[in-house]
Coordinates of C-alpha atoms in Angstrom, one line a residue:
Chain A
X1 CA 86.4 -148.1 -128.8
X2 CA 84.8 -150.4 -126.3
X3 CA 86.1 -153.9 -125.5
X4 CA 85.5 -156.7 -123.0
X5 CA 88.0 -159.3 -121.8
X6 CA 86.8 -162.3 -119.9
X7 CA 89.7 -164.1 -118.2
X8 CA 89.4 -167.8 -118.4
X9 CA 87.3 -169.5 -121.1
X10 CA 86.5 -172.4 -118.7
X11 CA 86.0 -172.3 -114.9
X12 CA 85.3 -175.4 -112.8
X13 CA 84.1 -175.2 -109.2
X14 CA 82.7 -177.7 -106.8
X15 CA 79.1 -177.5 -105.7
X16 CA 78.8 -175.1 -102.7
X17 CA 82.1 -173.3 -103.6
X18 CA 82.5 -169.7 -104.5
X19 CA 82.0 -168.7 -108.1
X20 CA 84.1 -165.9 -109.5
X21 CA 84.0 -165.1 -113.2
X22 CA 86.3 -162.2 -114.3
X23 CA 85.5 -159.4 -116.7
X24 CA 87.6 -156.4 -117.6
X25 CA 86.4 -153.7 -119.9
X26 CA 87.7 -150.8 -121.9
X27 CA 85.6 -147.7 -122.5
X28 CA 86.3 -144.1 -123.1
X29 CA 83.3 -143.0 -121.1
X30 CA 81.5 -144.3 -118.1
X31 CA 80.0 -147.6 -119.4
X32 CA 76.9 -149.6 -118.9
X33 CA 77.9 -153.2 -118.0
X34 CA 76.0 -156.4 -118.2
X35 CA 76.3 -160.1 -117.5
X36 CA 74.3 -162.6 -119.6
X37 CA 73.9 -166.3 -119.1
X38 CA 73.4 -169.0 -121.7
X39 CA 72.1 -172.4 -120.7
X40 CA 72.7 -175.3 -123.1
X41 CA 70.8 -175.1 -126.3
X42 CA 69.2 -171.8 -125.3
X43 CA 69.5 -168.1 -126.1
X44 CA 71.1 -165.7 -123.7
X45 CA 69.3 -164.1 -120.8
X46 CA 70.1 -161.1 -118.7
X47 CA 71.6 -161.9 -115.3
X48 CA 72.3 -158.3 -114.1
X49 CA 73.3 -154.9 -115.3
X50 CA 75.2 -151.8 -114.0
X51 CA 74.1 -148.4 -115.1
X52 CA 76.0 -146.0 -112.9
X53 CA 73.9 -146.3 -109.8
X54 CA 75.0 -148.6 -107.0
X55 CA 78.4 -150.2 -107.7
X56 CA 77.3 -153.6 -106.3
X57 CA 74.6 -155.0 -108.5
X58 CA 72.5 -158.0 -107.5
X59 CA 71.0 -160.2 -110.2
X60 CA 68.9 -163.3 -110.5
X61 CA 69.8 -166.7 -109.0
X62 CA 72.0 -165.3 -106.3
X63 CA 74.6 -163.7 -108.5
X64 CA 76.1 -160.3 -108.0
X65 CA 78.8 -158.1 -109.6
X66 CA 80.8 -155.2 -108.4
X67 CA 81.8 -152.3 -110.7
X68 CA 85.3 -151.1 -109.9
X69 CA 86.3 -148.1 -111.9
X70 CA 89.9 -148.1 -110.8
X71 CA 90.4 -151.7 -111.9
X72 CA 88.1 -151.4 -115.0
X73 CA 86.5 -154.6 -113.8
X74 CA 83.0 -156.0 -113.4
X75 CA 83.6 -159.5 -111.9
X76 CA 80.6 -161.8 -111.3
X77 CA 80.3 -163.8 -108.1
X78 CA 78.1 -166.2 -106.3
X79 CA 78.8 -167.4 -102.8
X80 CA 77.8 -171.0 -103.3
X81 CA 77.6 -172.8 -106.6
X82 CA 74.7 -175.0 -107.5
X83 CA 74.6 -177.6 -110.2
X84 CA 72.0 -175.6 -112.1
X85 CA 74.6 -172.7 -112.5
X86 CA 76.5 -174.7 -115.1
X87 CA 76.2 -172.5 -118.2
X88 CA 78.2 -170.1 -120.3
X89 CA 78.4 -166.5 -119.0
X90 CA 79.0 -163.4 -121.1
X91 CA 80.1 -160.0 -120.0
X92 CA 79.0 -157.1 -122.2
X93 CA 79.6 -153.3 -122.3
X94 CA 77.8 -150.4 -124.0
X95 CA 78.2 -146.7 -124.0
X96 CA 75.3 -144.6 -122.8
X97 CA 73.5 -142.5 -125.4
X98 CA 74.3 -139.2 -123.5
X99 CA 78.0 -139.9 -124.3
X100 CA 77.3 -140.4 -128.0
X101 CA 76.9 -144.2 -127.9
X102 CA 74.1 -146.2 -129.3
X103 CA 72.9 -147.3 -126.0
X104 CA 71.3 -150.5 -127.0
X105 CA 74.4 -151.7 -128.8
X106 CA 76.4 -154.2 -126.7
X107 CA 79.9 -155.5 -127.2
X108 CA 80.2 -159.0 -125.8
X109 CA 83.2 -160.8 -124.3
X110 CA 84.1 -164.3 -125.6
X111 CA 82.3 -166.0 -122.7
X112 CA 83.3 -168.2 -119.8
X113 CA 81.9 -171.7 -119.5
X114 CA 81.2 -172.6 -115.9
X115 CA 81.2 -176.3 -114.8
X116 CA 80.0 -177.3 -111.4
X117 CA 81.2 -180.6 -110.0
X118 CA 79.1 -182.6 -107.5
Chain B
X1 CA 54.1 -164.4 -123.8
X2 CA 56.9 -161.9 -124.6
X3 CA 59.3 -163.5 -127.0
X4 CA 61.7 -163.3 -129.9
X5 CA 61.0 -165.9 -132.5
X6 CA 63.5 -167.1 -135.1
X7 CA 62.9 -169.4 -138.0
X8 CA 64.2 -171.7 -139.1
X9 CA 65.8 -173.2 -136.0
X10 CA 67.9 -175.5 -138.0
X11 CA 68.9 -175.4 -141.7
X12 CA 71.4 -177.2 -143.9
X13 CA 71.9 -175.6 -147.3
X14 CA 74.4 -175.5 -150.1
X15 CA 76.9 -172.8 -151.2
X16 CA 75.2 -170.0 -153.1
X17 CA 71.6 -170.8 -152.4
X18 CA 70.0 -167.6 -151.0
X19 CA 68.3 -167.9 -147.7
X20 CA 66.5 -165.8 -145.1
X21 CA 66.3 -166.2 -141.4
X22 CA 63.3 -164.5 -140.0
X23 CA 63.1 -162.8 -136.6
X24 CA 60.0 -161.4 -135.0
X25 CA 59.4 -159.8 -131.6
X26 CA 56.1 -159.1 -129.9
X27 CA 57.4 -156.6 -127.3
X28 CA 57.3 -153.4 -129.4
X29 CA 61.0 -153.0 -128.9
X30 CA 62.8 -150.3 -130.9
X31 CA 66.2 -152.0 -131.0
X32 CA 66.9 -155.3 -132.8
X33 CA 70.2 -157.0 -133.6
X34 CA 71.7 -160.1 -135.2
X35 CA 74.7 -162.0 -133.7
X36 CA 76.6 -165.0 -134.7
X37 CA 78.1 -167.4 -132.1
X38 CA 81.2 -169.4 -133.0
X39 CA 83.3 -171.6 -130.6
X40 CA 86.1 -169.6 -129.0
X41 CA 84.9 -166.3 -130.6
X42 CA 81.8 -165.5 -128.4
X43 CA 79.1 -163.4 -129.9
X44 CA 79.8 -161.1 -132.8
X45 CA 77.4 -158.6 -134.0
X46 CA 76.4 -158.7 -137.6
X47 CA 73.8 -155.9 -138.0
X48 CA 71.6 -153.9 -135.7
X49 CA 68.7 -151.6 -136.0
X50 CA 67.8 -148.7 -133.8
X51 CA 64.3 -148.4 -135.2
X52 CA 62.2 -148.9 -138.4
X53 CA 64.2 -148.1 -141.6
X54 CA 67.4 -147.5 -139.5
X55 CA 70.0 -150.2 -139.7
X56 CA 73.8 -150.2 -139.3
X57 CA 76.7 -152.6 -139.6
X58 CA 78.1 -154.5 -136.7
X59 CA 81.5 -156.1 -136.5
X60 CA 81.0 -158.8 -139.1
X61 CA 78.5 -157.6 -141.7
X62 CA 80.2 -159.1 -144.8
X63 CA 78.0 -161.5 -146.7
X64 CA 74.8 -160.5 -144.9
X65 CA 71.9 -158.1 -145.5
X66 CA 69.1 -156.9 -143.3
X67 CA 66.0 -154.9 -143.5
X68 CA 63.6 -153.3 -141.0
X69 CA 60.4 -152.4 -142.7
X70 CA 58.3 -153.1 -139.7
X71 CA 59.1 -152.6 -136.0
X72 CA 58.5 -156.3 -135.1
X73 CA 60.5 -157.9 -137.9
X74 CA 64.2 -158.0 -138.6
X75 CA 65.1 -160.6 -141.2
X76 CA 68.7 -161.7 -141.9
X77 CA 69.4 -162.4 -145.5
X78 CA 72.3 -164.4 -146.9
X79 CA 72.4 -163.7 -150.6
X80 CA 75.0 -166.3 -151.5
X81 CA 75.9 -168.3 -148.4
X82 CA 79.4 -169.8 -148.1
X83 CA 80.8 -172.4 -145.7
X84 CA 82.4 -169.8 -143.5
X85 CA 78.8 -168.6 -142.6
X86 CA 78.1 -171.9 -140.9
X87 CA 77.3 -170.8 -137.4
X88 CA 74.7 -170.4 -134.7
X89 CA 72.7 -167.2 -135.2
X90 CA 70.8 -165.2 -132.6
X91 CA 68.4 -162.4 -133.0
X92 CA 67.8 -160.1 -130.1
X93 CA 65.6 -157.1 -129.2
X94 CA 65.5 -154.5 -126.5
X95 CA 63.6 -151.4 -125.5
X96 CA 65.4 -148.2 -126.6
X97 CA 68.3 -147.2 -124.5
X98 CA 68.3 -150.1 -122.0
X99 CA 70.8 -152.6 -123.3
X100 CA 68.5 -155.3 -121.9
X101 CA 68.5 -157.7 -124.7
X102 CA 65.9 -160.4 -125.2
X103 CA 67.3 -163.3 -127.3
X104 CA 65.6 -165.7 -129.6
X105 CA 66.5 -169.4 -129.2
X106 CA 68.9 -169.4 -132.1
X107 CA 69.2 -170.7 -135.6
X108 CA 71.8 -173.2 -136.4
X109 CA 72.9 -172.9 -140.0
X110 CA 75.2 -175.2 -141.9
X111 CA 76.4 -174.3 -145.4
X112 CA 77.9 -177.2 -147.4

């Protein structure tokens, strides 16, 4: 069974500081991995996704994530935080269809709320 | 404009009064899903559908029903709502096999 663990339900950084949001996954087959962002009073939107190509994935708004199989991790980073990055971030995992998974079916972590201080 | 539309956006109801939350997408997506979001619990999947007439239970299906008679619509039915179904509900859709979900803006339901 797949699962996702996001370390830290709240993370606070200063504007201009490095953002690091942690995600560890569990999957019996090579997974597809995703980061979604939820701004206040909105639905979620896709930030980036990993589907077994390059291990370093670049997303929107300057975010990127690195797939590390040995650590079963997919941490999200951004070199310099901006006030507009304040939101809740969700890591998600799915199993590709060629491994018997329902490829569109995502399992989400519990989310990490990012605060950015001026 | 490509979008997932949910209605109603806000609803206060009473225990036992049947209600339906509608979800419609205009992107011709095969896959649709319902989630509920509760503080500290993240998003939990209620039901999903891989295509028309194909639905399956997610992690928390108790007390909910769905149907997928048309590709664009995926309504969520609460036959007899209870207070523990007070939550923020999201509908999402994606093209088959991508996992790239497009979310609606959410429906905040309160059951008294």
